[in-house]
Structure formats: C-alpha cells, structure tokens
Amino acid sequence: MRIEVTRDVFRLAQVFTISRGSRTEAHVLTVRVSDGLHSGRGECVPYARYGETLDTVTAEIEALSGDLSRAELYDVLPAGAARNAVDCALWDLEAKRAGKRVWELAGMSAPGPEITAYTLSLDTPDAMRAQAEHNAHRPVLKIKLGTPDDMPRLEAVRAGAPRSRIIVDANEGWSAAVYSDLAPHLVRLGVALVEQPLRAGEDDALIGMDRPVPVCADESCHDRASLPALKGKYDMINIKIDKTGGLTEALALRAAAMAEGYGIMVGCMVGSSLAMAPATLVAQGAAVTDLDGPLLLAEDREAPLVFDDAGVHPPTEALWG
C-alpha cells in the first residue's frame, strides 16, 4: 500500500479572525492511500496550538510504513492531525474495497443532515452586529471571544440576530474571575454554551463553580485519555477529529463520553469538505454540531458537502466514505 501526502490551500471567503490571529487561507494536508486498485483520502489541519506545523505533520505521515491497518496506526502515531488524515483515508479505502459506506462498516444507521453552527469572525462590535444581521437566518451562530471587549461584541451579535441560538468560544482567553463575572450576562443574552473559558491545564478553577451556562471542553479534551481530568469541570466535550487523531477514536470518545454523562459537541478546524466528511458521522444526534468549515471558504473540493435548511448533509461517495 502506498501513502502519499500533499499540501493544499483554500482561499477563505473573507478574513477570518479569532483571538489568536487572522487568516485569509486554509492550509491543509491531503493524504491518499492506495493498494493499486482502490484509493482513499483524508484531510487534516495541523494546529500550532498543539505544536503542529505542515512540515512536522508531513514528516510524521511520510515516515509511516505502507502496510498499516487502522489498529496498527494507533500504535504508531499519537492523537493529532497526522493520525487523523491517515485514519480517515484508511476508512475511505476500506469502504471502497468493501463496496459499502463507512457508516455501514462502523455499524451505524444511515446518517442524516445535522443543523450546524456558523462562526462569526472576531471584529469590532459594529462589524459583528452587521455579520449577525447578515446571518440572522441561521439557527445557530458561534462567536469567537476571549478579549477584554467581549461584552460589547456579544451584545451586538444578540441585537443583530435576536432569534438565533448563540454559542460562545472563549479560546482559553478568560480567567475564572472573568467567567464568573460574565456568566449572568451570558444567561441574560441567551447564550446556550461556552467553549473552553479557561486555559487547558489551568481549568481546575471550574471545579465547584456555578455553571449556569453549560461549559464545553475543547482544548482540554483530545481523546478518551482526556476524560478523567474533565470530571467536575465540564458539562460537554467538543470532539474534533484532528484532535482525536481520526474517526476511529472520535467514535470511541463519543461513546465513552456519553456513558459518563457528557453532552456532545462536534467541531472542526477551518478545512474543506473532505475534512468535515468523517465528522458528519460523529455528529449524528450531537447536542451541537459545528462543521461550518466549508461555509467559510471561497473554494472547496469537488463533490462538496451540501449545506441547506436541514443542515450539513453526509458526504456522497464521490467525496469520501
């Protein structure tokens, strides 16, 4: 079996800003695995927050032996972007070999569309109100916060989209004191969820703290090994296949987290439809789906995911799985 990795760049529809910086392009890695007769694809988005770069992840993938099963892959690579792309490519390859869809191989029911959040770029309050007004028809809006000026931005978005459900991602930008101060205002403004208010590794302050708005672990939750440290701090977890290291672990994490009583959110990095495709399976029945990456792009893969009033639809065979 041959493993090939290439770099791809997708232009964004507009500048996308979070508290950690701005970007105009999505830089991704595409992995192809082939047995000479069939081939499968996967995509990953290396993330600097976790010490990943395009170069380091490429090197991890290129160092792999050509004849790895998914089970063997988990003994060779840790959770992260490299394992994700290869794992998803192997799922795609297995489906093509078997003449079945991935969801069938995974023992799942046929997937359907899921309503997805749409992320508003961090900007001035006036600009964010304009973004909210333009997207007020969307049922769920996600706001990237984590700055000293969060309340004016949140007020502006609520004014611009009075009927949308709002979720907030603080990107580890708050302290415990800031979160406690903001919590009543989050309730007043109808915020449904707060992602990662405190920095991963410094979130023990959440233990015993009143959480009138559910708190979701993002940077604090990667795979099943993360779960013991989340107890008493979080109400939900955000599953991203680039963090879990693939669909295999994402499905296992989902089952383990649900068994422990956590609500499920399924999120993404900014990538193409190929990156979102496996995550649509994990998102089935999730409390929150946040797979809007392709909606932020000016260009996408061939046979892209379909987004409509019903939500994000599972991929066709022409894209993945």
PDB file of C-alpha atoms in Angstrom:
ATOM      1  CA  MET A   1       0.000   0.000   0.000  1.00  0.00           C
ATOM      2  CA  ARG A   2       1.261   3.471  -0.879  1.00  0.00           C
ATOM      3  CA  ILE A   3       0.778   6.555   1.297  1.00  0.00           C
ATOM      4  CA  GLU A   4       1.056   9.989  -0.300  1.00  0.00           C
ATOM      5  CA  VAL A   5       0.692  13.400   1.356  1.00  0.00           C
ATOM      6  CA  THR A   6       0.271  16.740  -0.420  1.00  0.00           C
ATOM      7  CA  ARG A   7      -0.378  20.313   0.645  1.00  0.00           C
ATOM      8  CA  ASP A   8      -3.485  22.180  -0.464  1.00  0.00           C
ATOM      9  CA  VAL A   9      -4.562  25.779   0.027  1.00  0.00           C
ATOM     10  CA  PHE A  10      -8.162  27.011   0.000  1.00  0.00           C
ATOM     11  CA  ARG A  11      -8.969  30.715  -0.108  1.00  0.00           C
ATOM     12  CA  LEU A  12     -11.336  31.953   2.578  1.00  0.00           C
ATOM     13  CA  ALA A  13     -14.442  33.897   1.645  1.00  0.00           C
ATOM     14  CA  GLN A  14     -13.280  36.713   3.935  1.00  0.00           C
ATOM     15  CA  VAL A  15     -10.603  37.353   6.543  1.00  0.00           C
ATOM     16  CA  PHE A  16     -11.262  35.060   9.498  1.00  0.00           C
ATOM     17  CA  THR A  17     -10.124  36.297  12.910  1.00  0.00           C
ATOM     18  CA  ILE A  18     -10.036  34.720  16.356  1.00  0.00           C
ATOM     19  CA  SER A  19      -8.223  35.912  19.480  1.00  0.00           C
ATOM     20  CA  ARG A  20      -5.070  34.079  18.335  1.00  0.00           C
ATOM     21  CA  GLY A  21      -4.811  35.841  14.951  1.00  0.00           C
ATOM     22  CA  SER A  22      -6.238  36.242  11.438  1.00  0.00           C
ATOM     23  CA  ARG A  23      -6.025  34.234   8.242  1.00  0.00           C
ATOM     24  CA  THR A  24      -7.075  34.540   4.602  1.00  0.00           C
ATOM     25  CA  GLU A  25      -6.365  30.942   3.560  1.00  0.00           C
ATOM     26  CA  ALA A  26      -6.820  27.439   4.918  1.00  0.00           C
ATOM     27  CA  HIS A  27      -3.638  25.353   4.626  1.00  0.00           C
ATOM     28  CA  VAL A  28      -4.359  21.633   4.816  1.00  0.00           C
ATOM     29  CA  LEU A  29      -2.693  18.299   4.159  1.00  0.00           C
ATOM     30  CA  THR A  30      -4.348  15.706   1.927  1.00  0.00           C
ATOM     31  CA  VAL A  31      -3.439  12.051   2.403  1.00  0.00           C
ATOM     32  CA  ARG A  32      -4.072   9.381  -0.216  1.00  0.00           C
ATOM     33  CA  VAL A  33      -3.639   5.684   0.472  1.00  0.00           C
ATOM     34  CA  SER A  34      -3.717   3.241  -2.415  1.00  0.00           C
ATOM     35  CA  ASP A  35      -3.469  -0.528  -2.801  1.00  0.00           C
ATOM     36  CA  GLY A  36      -3.052  -0.297  -6.564  1.00  0.00           C
ATOM     37  CA  LEU A  37      -6.721  -0.941  -7.232  1.00  0.00           C
ATOM     38  CA  HIS A  38      -8.558   1.287  -4.774  1.00  0.00           C
ATOM     39  CA  SER A  39      -7.590   4.503  -3.038  1.00  0.00           C
ATOM     40  CA  GLY A  40      -8.862   6.505  -0.082  1.00  0.00           C
ATOM     41  CA  ARG A  41      -8.451  10.106   1.014  1.00  0.00           C
ATOM     42  CA  GLY A  42      -8.289  12.030   4.259  1.00  0.00           C
ATOM     43  CA  GLU A  43      -7.552  15.631   5.229  1.00  0.00           C
ATOM     44  CA  CYS A  44      -6.034  17.195   8.301  1.00  0.00           C
ATOM     45  CA  VAL A  45      -5.369  20.726   9.519  1.00  0.00           C
ATOM     46  CA  PRO A  46      -2.154  20.983  11.590  1.00  0.00           C
ATOM     47  CA  TYR A  47      -2.711  23.317  14.535  1.00  0.00           C
ATOM     48  CA  ALA A  48       0.067  25.398  16.080  1.00  0.00           C
ATOM     49  CA  ARG A  49      -1.714  25.408  19.475  1.00  0.00           C
ATOM     50  CA  TYR A  50      -0.786  21.736  19.721  1.00  0.00           C
ATOM     51  CA  GLY A  51       2.754  22.165  18.392  1.00  0.00           C
ATOM     52  CA  GLU A  52       1.860  21.029  14.875  1.00  0.00           C
ATOM     53  CA  THR A  53       3.049  22.512  11.585  1.00  0.00           C
ATOM     54  CA  LEU A  54       2.582  21.463   7.976  1.00  0.00           C
ATOM     55  CA  ASP A  55       6.211  20.292   7.961  1.00  0.00           C
ATOM     56  CA  THR A  56       6.113  18.255  11.171  1.00  0.00           C
ATOM     57  CA  VAL A  57       2.830  16.556  10.320  1.00  0.00           C
ATOM     58  CA  THR A  58       4.026  15.794   6.789  1.00  0.00           C
ATOM     59  CA  ALA A  59       7.161  14.188   8.222  1.00  0.00           C
ATOM     60  CA  GLU A  60       5.082  12.018  10.579  1.00  0.00           C
ATOM     61  CA  ILE A  61       2.976  10.755   7.692  1.00  0.00           C
ATOM     62  CA  GLU A  62       5.880  10.189   5.310  1.00  0.00           C
ATOM     63  CA  ALA A  63       7.685   8.113   7.953  1.00  0.00           C
ATOM     64  CA  LEU A  64       4.878   5.543   8.033  1.00  0.00           C
ATOM     65  CA  SER A  65       5.216   2.072   6.604  1.00  0.00           C
ATOM     66  CA  GLY A  66       2.946   1.427   3.650  1.00  0.00           C
ATOM     67  CA  ASP A  67       1.106  -1.577   5.105  1.00  0.00           C
ATOM     68  CA  LEU A  68      -0.590  -0.272   8.234  1.00  0.00           C
ATOM     69  CA  SER A  69      -4.084  -1.175   9.356  1.00  0.00           C
ATOM     70  CA  ARG A  70      -6.129   1.328  11.344  1.00  0.00           C
ATOM     71  CA  ALA A  71      -5.480  -0.677  14.516  1.00  0.00           C
ATOM     72  CA  GLU A  72      -1.730  -0.668  13.883  1.00  0.00           C
ATOM     73  CA  LEU A  73      -1.800   3.056  13.125  1.00  0.00           C
ATOM     74  CA  TYR A  74      -2.904   3.754  16.693  1.00  0.00           C
ATOM     75  CA  ASP A  75       0.247   2.062  17.986  1.00  0.00           C
ATOM     76  CA  VAL A  76       2.480   4.203  15.748  1.00  0.00           C
ATOM     77  CA  LEU A  77       1.070   7.732  15.886  1.00  0.00           C
ATOM     78  CA  PRO A  78      -0.374   9.742  18.790  1.00  0.00           C
ATOM     79  CA  ALA A  79      -3.688  11.575  18.666  1.00  0.00           C
ATOM     80  CA  GLY A  80      -3.393  14.547  16.334  1.00  0.00           C
ATOM     81  CA  ALA A  81      -3.559  15.763  12.760  1.00  0.00           C
ATOM     82  CA  ALA A  82      -1.219  13.193  11.174  1.00  0.00           C
ATOM     83  CA  ARG A  83      -3.090  10.184  12.512  1.00  0.00           C
ATOM     84  CA  ASN A  84      -6.404  11.799  11.633  1.00  0.00           C
ATOM     85  CA  ALA A  85      -5.673  12.154   7.920  1.00  0.00           C
ATOM     86  CA  VAL A  86      -4.303   8.624   7.598  1.00  0.00           C
ATOM     87  CA  ASP A  87      -7.082   7.052   9.682  1.00  0.00           C
ATOM     88  CA  CYS A  88      -9.783   8.739   7.609  1.00  0.00           C
ATOM     89  CA  ALA A  89      -8.035   7.770   4.366  1.00  0.00           C
ATOM     90  CA  LEU A  90      -7.915   4.147   5.531  1.00  0.00           C
ATOM     91  CA  TRP A  91     -11.652   4.227   6.345  1.00  0.00           C
ATOM     92  CA  ASP A  92     -12.286   5.554   2.828  1.00  0.00           C
ATOM     93  CA  LEU A  93     -10.103   2.837   1.328  1.00  0.00           C
ATOM     94  CA  GLU A  94     -11.841   0.109   3.341  1.00  0.00           C
ATOM     95  CA  ALA A  95     -15.242   1.341   2.178  1.00  0.00           C
ATOM     96  CA  LYS A  96     -14.189   1.275  -1.469  1.00  0.00           C
ATOM     97  CA  ARG A  97     -12.718  -2.215  -1.109  1.00  0.00           C
ATOM     98  CA  ALA A  98     -15.889  -3.494   0.536  1.00  0.00           C
ATOM     99  CA  GLY A  99     -18.298  -1.669  -1.762  1.00  0.00           C
ATOM    100  CA  LYS A 100     -20.024  -0.245   1.304  1.00  0.00           C
ATOM    101  CA  ARG A 101     -20.311   3.131   3.011  1.00  0.00           C
ATOM    102  CA  VAL A 102     -18.165   3.921   6.051  1.00  0.00           C
ATOM    103  CA  TRP A 103     -21.210   4.210   8.266  1.00  0.00           C
ATOM    104  CA  GLU A 104     -22.104   0.624   7.388  1.00  0.00           C
ATOM    105  CA  LEU A 105     -18.595  -0.577   8.246  1.00  0.00           C
ATOM    106  CA  ALA A 106     -18.846   1.273  11.569  1.00  0.00           C
ATOM    107  CA  GLY A 107     -22.158  -0.418  12.402  1.00  0.00           C
ATOM    108  CA  MET A 108     -24.108   2.842  12.307  1.00  0.00           C
ATOM    109  CA  SER A 109     -27.556   3.686  10.997  1.00  0.00           C
ATOM    110  CA  ALA A 110     -27.728   5.682   7.782  1.00  0.00           C
ATOM    111  CA  PRO A 111     -26.709   9.266   8.680  1.00  0.00           C
ATOM    112  CA  GLY A 112     -28.791  12.326   8.002  1.00  0.00           C
ATOM    113  CA  PRO A 113     -28.262  16.107   7.987  1.00  0.00           C
ATOM    114  CA  GLU A 114     -27.441  17.951  11.200  1.00  0.00           C
ATOM    115  CA  ILE A 115     -28.014  21.658  11.863  1.00  0.00           C
ATOM    116  CA  THR A 116     -24.596  23.293  12.113  1.00  0.00           C
ATOM    117  CA  ALA A 117     -23.403  26.444  13.814  1.00  0.00           C
ATOM    118  CA  TYR A 118     -21.979  29.237  11.681  1.00  0.00           C
ATOM    119  CA  THR A 119     -18.954  31.082  13.083  1.00  0.00           C
ATOM    120  CA  LEU A 120     -18.723  34.859  13.094  1.00  0.00           C
ATOM    121  CA  SER A 121     -15.220  36.289  12.759  1.00  0.00           C
ATOM    122  CA  LEU A 122     -13.885  38.376  15.639  1.00  0.00           C
ATOM    123  CA  ASP A 123     -14.226  42.088  14.822  1.00  0.00           C
ATOM    124  CA  THR A 124     -15.487  45.377  16.210  1.00  0.00           C
ATOM    125  CA  PRO A 125     -18.944  45.297  17.821  1.00  0.00           C
ATOM    126  CA  ASP A 126     -20.466  47.208  14.895  1.00  0.00           C
ATOM    127  CA  ALA A 127     -18.911  44.862  12.355  1.00  0.00           C
ATOM    128  CA  MET A 128     -20.019  41.806  14.312  1.00  0.00           C
ATOM    129  CA  ARG A 129     -23.567  43.163  14.532  1.00  0.00           C
ATOM    130  CA  ALA A 130     -23.519  43.536  10.747  1.00  0.00           C
ATOM    131  CA  GLN A 131     -22.256  39.952  10.395  1.00  0.00           C
ATOM    132  CA  ALA A 132     -25.002  38.764  12.741  1.00  0.00           C
ATOM    133  CA  GLU A 133     -27.700  40.633  10.823  1.00  0.00           C
ATOM    134  CA  HIS A 134     -26.455  39.129   7.550  1.00  0.00           C
ATOM    135  CA  ASN A 135     -26.596  35.638   9.085  1.00  0.00           C
ATOM    136  CA  ALA A 136     -29.651  36.073  11.309  1.00  0.00           C
ATOM    137  CA  HIS A 137     -31.482  33.421   9.277  1.00  0.00           C
ATOM    138  CA  ARG A 138     -29.083  30.776  10.581  1.00  0.00           C
ATOM    139  CA  PRO A 139     -30.413  28.829  13.583  1.00  0.00           C
ATOM    140  CA  VAL A 140     -27.058  28.699  15.431  1.00  0.00           C
ATOM    141  CA  LEU A 141     -24.319  31.335  15.487  1.00  0.00           C
ATOM    142  CA  LYS A 142     -20.928  30.840  17.097  1.00  0.00           C
ATOM    143  CA  ILE A 143     -18.929  33.785  18.386  1.00  0.00           C
ATOM    144  CA  LYS A 144     -15.186  33.759  18.899  1.00  0.00           C
ATOM    145  CA  LEU A 145     -14.407  35.796  22.017  1.00  0.00           C
ATOM    146  CA  GLY A 146     -11.602  35.808  24.602  1.00  0.00           C
ATOM    147  CA  THR A 147     -10.674  39.514  24.579  1.00  0.00           C
ATOM    148  CA  PRO A 148     -11.189  42.459  27.003  1.00  0.00           C
ATOM    149  CA  ASP A 149     -14.061  43.746  24.830  1.00  0.00           C
ATOM    150  CA  ASP A 150     -16.224  40.629  24.780  1.00  0.00           C
ATOM    151  CA  MET A 151     -19.465  42.019  26.223  1.00  0.00           C
ATOM    152  CA  PRO A 152     -19.978  44.785  23.623  1.00  0.00           C
ATOM    153  CA  ARG A 153     -19.399  42.194  20.896  1.00  0.00           C
ATOM    154  CA  LEU A 154     -21.842  39.721  22.419  1.00  0.00           C
ATOM    155  CA  GLU A 155     -24.475  42.413  22.922  1.00  0.00           C
ATOM    156  CA  ALA A 156     -24.028  43.486  19.303  1.00  0.00           C
ATOM    157  CA  VAL A 157     -24.437  39.951  17.951  1.00  0.00           C
ATOM    158  CA  ARG A 158     -27.573  39.356  20.009  1.00  0.00           C
ATOM    159  CA  ALA A 159     -29.031  42.619  18.725  1.00  0.00           C
ATOM    160  CA  GLY A 160     -28.214  41.637  15.149  1.00  0.00           C
ATOM    161  CA  ALA A 161     -29.614  38.103  15.424  1.00  0.00           C
ATOM    162  CA  PRO A 162     -32.315  38.137  18.115  1.00  0.00           C
ATOM    163  CA  ARG A 163     -33.734  34.688  17.262  1.00  0.00           C
ATOM    164  CA  SER A 164     -30.564  32.678  16.636  1.00  0.00           C
ATOM    165  CA  ARG A 165     -29.161  30.289  19.211  1.00  0.00           C
ATOM    166  CA  ILE A 166     -25.738  31.603  20.270  1.00  0.00           C
ATOM    167  CA  ILE A 167     -22.730  29.624  21.400  1.00  0.00           C
ATOM    168  CA  VAL A 168     -19.523  31.281  22.584  1.00  0.00           C
ATOM    169  CA  ASP A 169     -15.931  30.113  22.176  1.00  0.00           C
ATOM    170  CA  ALA A 170     -13.569  31.908  24.560  1.00  0.00           C
ATOM    171  CA  ASN A 171     -10.483  30.133  23.115  1.00  0.00           C
ATOM    172  CA  GLU A 172      -8.910  29.829  26.603  1.00  0.00           C
ATOM    173  CA  GLY A 173      -8.980  33.633  26.875  1.00  0.00           C
ATOM    174  CA  TRP A 174     -10.768  34.150  30.206  1.00  0.00           C
ATOM    175  CA  SER A 175      -9.776  33.793  33.832  1.00  0.00           C
ATOM    176  CA  ALA A 176     -12.038  32.185  36.423  1.00  0.00           C
ATOM    177  CA  ALA A 177     -12.927  35.647  37.739  1.00  0.00           C
ATOM    178  CA  VAL A 178     -13.841  36.902  34.252  1.00  0.00           C
ATOM    179  CA  TYR A 179     -16.004  33.865  33.588  1.00  0.00           C
ATOM    180  CA  SER A 180     -17.826  34.267  36.919  1.00  0.00           C
ATOM    181  CA  ASP A 181     -18.451  37.929  36.151  1.00  0.00           C
ATOM    182  CA  LEU A 182     -19.709  37.223  32.626  1.00  0.00           C
ATOM    183  CA  ALA A 183     -21.873  34.199  33.435  1.00  0.00           C
ATOM    184  CA  PRO A 184     -25.040  36.144  34.447  1.00  0.00           C
ATOM    185  CA  HIS A 185     -24.758  38.219  31.271  1.00  0.00           C
ATOM    186  CA  LEU A 186     -24.401  35.067  29.168  1.00  0.00           C
ATOM    187  CA  VAL A 187     -27.654  33.820  30.683  1.00  0.00           C
ATOM    188  CA  ARG A 188     -29.359  37.175  30.088  1.00  0.00           C
ATOM    189  CA  LEU A 189     -28.338  37.140  26.433  1.00  0.00           C
ATOM    190  CA  GLY A 190     -29.495  33.595  25.899  1.00  0.00           C
ATOM    191  CA  VAL A 191     -26.098  32.002  25.304  1.00  0.00           C
ATOM    192  CA  ALA A 192     -26.551  28.238  25.060  1.00  0.00           C
ATOM    193  CA  LEU A 193     -22.959  27.083  25.532  1.00  0.00           C
ATOM    194  CA  VAL A 194     -19.471  28.342  26.418  1.00  0.00           C
ATOM    195  CA  GLU A 195     -16.427  26.579  24.980  1.00  0.00           C
ATOM    196  CA  GLN A 196     -13.153  26.424  26.894  1.00  0.00           C
ATOM    197  CA  PRO A 197     -13.311  29.594  29.013  1.00  0.00           C
ATOM    198  CA  LEU A 198     -10.049  28.825  30.871  1.00  0.00           C
ATOM    199  CA  ARG A 199      -6.712  27.653  29.560  1.00  0.00           C
ATOM    200  CA  ALA A 200      -6.271  23.882  29.322  1.00  0.00           C
ATOM    201  CA  GLY A 201      -4.187  22.726  32.262  1.00  0.00           C
ATOM    202  CA  GLU A 202      -5.372  25.694  34.318  1.00  0.00           C
ATOM    203  CA  ASP A 203      -9.046  24.792  34.471  1.00  0.00           C
ATOM    204  CA  ASP A 204      -9.242  23.289  37.971  1.00  0.00           C
ATOM    205  CA  ALA A 205     -10.920  26.553  38.987  1.00  0.00           C
ATOM    206  CA  LEU A 206     -14.056  25.263  37.250  1.00  0.00           C
ATOM    207  CA  ILE A 207     -14.461  22.556  39.913  1.00  0.00           C
ATOM    208  CA  GLY A 208     -17.357  23.519  42.149  1.00  0.00           C
ATOM    209  CA  MET A 209     -18.023  26.733  40.216  1.00  0.00           C
ATOM    210  CA  ASP A 210     -21.605  27.584  39.292  1.00  0.00           C
ATOM    211  CA  ARG A 211     -22.115  26.942  35.586  1.00  0.00           C
ATOM    212  CA  PRO A 212     -25.483  28.494  34.681  1.00  0.00           C
ATOM    213  CA  VAL A 213     -24.483  28.108  31.028  1.00  0.00           C
ATOM    214  CA  PRO A 214     -23.080  24.666  30.063  1.00  0.00           C
ATOM    215  CA  VAL A 215     -19.287  24.675  29.724  1.00  0.00           C
ATOM    216  CA  CYS A 216     -17.708  22.610  26.953  1.00  0.00           C
ATOM    217  CA  ALA A 217     -14.125  21.271  26.936  1.00  0.00           C
ATOM    218  CA  ASP A 218     -12.272  21.912  23.684  1.00  0.00           C
ATOM    219  CA  GLU A 219      -8.521  22.318  24.139  1.00  0.00           C
ATOM    220  CA  SER A 220      -8.821  20.271  27.348  1.00  0.00           C
ATOM    221  CA  CYS A 221     -10.282  17.254  25.528  1.00  0.00           C
ATOM    222  CA  HIS A 222      -8.430  15.341  22.819  1.00  0.00           C
ATOM    223  CA  ASP A 223      -9.222  11.640  23.170  1.00  0.00           C
ATOM    224  CA  ARG A 224     -10.517   9.121  25.714  1.00  0.00           C
ATOM    225  CA  ALA A 225      -7.397   9.607  27.827  1.00  0.00           C
ATOM    226  CA  SER A 226      -8.572  13.195  28.461  1.00  0.00           C
ATOM    227  CA  LEU A 227     -11.833  12.224  30.158  1.00  0.00           C
ATOM    228  CA  PRO A 228     -10.656  11.567  33.742  1.00  0.00           C
ATOM    229  CA  ALA A 229      -9.244  15.102  34.072  1.00  0.00           C
ATOM    230  CA  LEU A 230     -12.520  16.706  32.941  1.00  0.00           C
ATOM    231  CA  LYS A 231     -14.680  15.410  35.785  1.00  0.00           C
ATOM    232  CA  GLY A 232     -16.389  18.156  37.744  1.00  0.00           C
ATOM    233  CA  LYS A 233     -15.216  20.883  35.376  1.00  0.00           C
ATOM    234  CA  TYR A 234     -17.187  20.468  32.170  1.00  0.00           C
ATOM    235  CA  ASP A 235     -20.702  19.612  31.085  1.00  0.00           C
ATOM    236  CA  MET A 236     -19.888  18.828  27.453  1.00  0.00           C
ATOM    237  CA  ILE A 237     -16.935  17.923  25.247  1.00  0.00           C
ATOM    238  CA  ASN A 238     -16.056  19.159  21.767  1.00  0.00           C
ATOM    239  CA  ILE A 239     -14.930  16.267  19.567  1.00  0.00           C
ATOM    240  CA  LYS A 240     -12.711  17.290  16.664  1.00  0.00           C
ATOM    241  CA  ILE A 241     -11.194  14.517  14.576  1.00  0.00           C
ATOM    242  CA  ASP A 242      -7.968  16.499  14.185  1.00  0.00           C
ATOM    243  CA  LYS A 243      -7.646  16.281  17.981  1.00  0.00           C
ATOM    244  CA  THR A 244      -8.762  12.668  18.412  1.00  0.00           C
ATOM    245  CA  GLY A 245      -6.487  11.519  15.623  1.00  0.00           C
ATOM    246  CA  GLY A 246      -9.189  10.185  13.356  1.00  0.00           C
ATOM    247  CA  LEU A 247     -12.704   8.863  13.049  1.00  0.00           C
ATOM    248  CA  THR A 248     -11.875   5.643  14.892  1.00  0.00           C
ATOM    249  CA  GLU A 249     -11.002   7.392  18.146  1.00  0.00           C
ATOM    250  CA  ALA A 250     -13.687  10.050  17.670  1.00  0.00           C
ATOM    251  CA  LEU A 251     -16.421   7.404  17.662  1.00  0.00           C
ATOM    252  CA  ALA A 252     -14.857   5.702  20.695  1.00  0.00           C
ATOM    253  CA  LEU A 253     -14.545   9.027  22.542  1.00  0.00           C
ATOM    254  CA  ARG A 254     -18.161   9.876  21.785  1.00  0.00           C
ATOM    255  CA  ALA A 255     -19.377   6.566  23.238  1.00  0.00           C
ATOM    256  CA  ALA A 256     -17.178   6.846  26.339  1.00  0.00           C
ATOM    257  CA  ALA A 257     -18.142  10.475  27.000  1.00  0.00           C
ATOM    258  CA  MET A 258     -21.851   9.797  26.627  1.00  0.00           C
ATOM    259  CA  ALA A 259     -21.539   6.873  29.038  1.00  0.00           C
ATOM    260  CA  GLU A 260     -20.079   9.311  31.587  1.00  0.00           C
ATOM    261  CA  GLY A 261     -22.916  11.781  31.082  1.00  0.00           C
ATOM    262  CA  TYR A 262     -21.228  14.445  28.950  1.00  0.00           C
ATOM    263  CA  GLY A 263     -23.120  16.278  26.239  1.00  0.00           C
ATOM    264  CA  ILE A 264     -21.548  16.054  22.784  1.00  0.00           C
ATOM    265  CA  MET A 265     -20.427  18.844  20.513  1.00  0.00           C
ATOM    266  CA  VAL A 266     -18.679  18.020  17.230  1.00  0.00           C
ATOM    267  CA  GLY A 267     -16.397  20.751  15.911  1.00  0.00           C
ATOM    268  CA  CYS A 268     -13.784  21.361  13.261  1.00  0.00           C
ATOM    269  CA  MET A 269     -10.749  23.315  12.202  1.00  0.00           C
ATOM    270  CA  VAL A 270     -11.029  25.550   9.114  1.00  0.00           C
ATOM    271  CA  GLY A 271     -10.762  22.996   6.344  1.00  0.00           C
ATOM    272  CA  SER A 272     -12.519  21.707   3.258  1.00  0.00           C
ATOM    273  CA  SER A 273     -15.491  19.382   2.855  1.00  0.00           C
ATOM    274  CA  LEU A 274     -13.094  16.417   2.878  1.00  0.00           C
ATOM    275  CA  ALA A 275     -12.049  17.320   6.436  1.00  0.00           C
ATOM    276  CA  MET A 276     -15.689  17.633   7.582  1.00  0.00           C
ATOM    277  CA  ALA A 277     -16.982  14.468   5.886  1.00  0.00           C
ATOM    278  CA  PRO A 278     -15.952  11.907   8.555  1.00  0.00           C
ATOM    279  CA  ALA A 279     -17.082  14.263  11.326  1.00  0.00           C
ATOM    280  CA  THR A 280     -20.640  14.279   9.956  1.00  0.00           C
ATOM    281  CA  LEU A 281     -20.881  10.680  11.175  1.00  0.00           C
ATOM    282  CA  VAL A 282     -19.689  11.612  14.674  1.00  0.00           C
ATOM    283  CA  ALA A 283     -22.193  14.495  14.700  1.00  0.00           C
ATOM    284  CA  GLN A 284     -25.270  12.289  14.359  1.00  0.00           C
ATOM    285  CA  GLY A 285     -27.584  13.262  17.212  1.00  0.00           C
ATOM    286  CA  ALA A 286     -24.988  15.538  18.851  1.00  0.00           C
ATOM    287  CA  ALA A 287     -26.257  18.360  21.055  1.00  0.00           C
ATOM    288  CA  VAL A 288     -24.225  20.854  18.998  1.00  0.00           C
ATOM    289  CA  THR A 289     -22.722  20.454  15.544  1.00  0.00           C
ATOM    290  CA  ASP A 290     -20.108  22.965  14.415  1.00  0.00           C
ATOM    291  CA  LEU A 291     -18.947  21.799  10.984  1.00  0.00           C
ATOM    292  CA  ASP A 292     -19.066  25.084   9.105  1.00  0.00           C
ATOM    293  CA  GLY A 293     -15.515  24.997   7.698  1.00  0.00           C
ATOM    294  CA  PRO A 294     -16.623  24.824   4.034  1.00  0.00           C
ATOM    295  CA  LEU A 295     -19.030  27.736   4.557  1.00  0.00           C
ATOM    296  CA  LEU A 296     -16.022  29.926   5.394  1.00  0.00           C
ATOM    297  CA  LEU A 297     -14.221  29.053   2.134  1.00  0.00           C
ATOM    298  CA  ALA A 298     -14.274  30.774  -1.249  1.00  0.00           C
ATOM    299  CA  GLU A 299     -13.405  27.421  -2.879  1.00  0.00           C
ATOM    300  CA  ASP A 300     -13.842  23.765  -1.924  1.00  0.00           C
ATOM    301  CA  ARG A 301     -13.292  20.175  -3.061  1.00  0.00           C
ATOM    302  CA  GLU A 302     -15.148  18.599  -5.951  1.00  0.00           C
ATOM    303  CA  ALA A 303     -18.423  16.982  -4.831  1.00  0.00           C
ATOM    304  CA  PRO A 304     -18.507  19.167  -1.685  1.00  0.00           C
ATOM    305  CA  LEU A 305     -20.805  18.679   1.269  1.00  0.00           C
ATOM    306  CA  VAL A 306     -24.315  20.045   0.866  1.00  0.00           C
ATOM    307  CA  PHE A 307     -25.477  22.728   3.312  1.00  0.00           C
ATOM    308  CA  ASP A 308     -29.139  23.730   3.313  1.00  0.00           C
ATOM    309  CA  ASP A 309     -32.002  24.483   5.696  1.00  0.00           C
ATOM    310  CA  ALA A 310     -31.800  20.924   7.021  1.00  0.00           C
ATOM    311  CA  GLY A 311     -28.134  21.393   7.942  1.00  0.00           C
ATOM    312  CA  VAL A 312     -24.918  19.784   6.754  1.00  0.00           C
ATOM    313  CA  HIS A 313     -25.556  16.554   4.866  1.00  0.00           C
ATOM    314  CA  PRO A 314     -23.357  13.447   4.988  1.00  0.00           C
ATOM    315  CA  PRO A 315     -20.882  13.107   2.098  1.00  0.00           C
ATOM    316  CA  THR A 316     -21.584  11.412  -1.178  1.00  0.00           C
ATOM    317  CA  GLU A 317     -19.323   8.547  -2.265  1.00  0.00           C
ATOM    318  CA  ALA A 318     -17.640  10.918  -4.699  1.00  0.00           C
ATOM    319  CA  LEU A 319     -16.209  12.936  -1.788  1.00  0.00           C
ATOM    320  CA  TRP A 320     -15.461  10.343   0.914  1.00  0.00           C
ATOM    321  CA  GLY A 321     -16.571   7.154   2.555  1.00  0.00           C
TER     322      GLY A 321
END
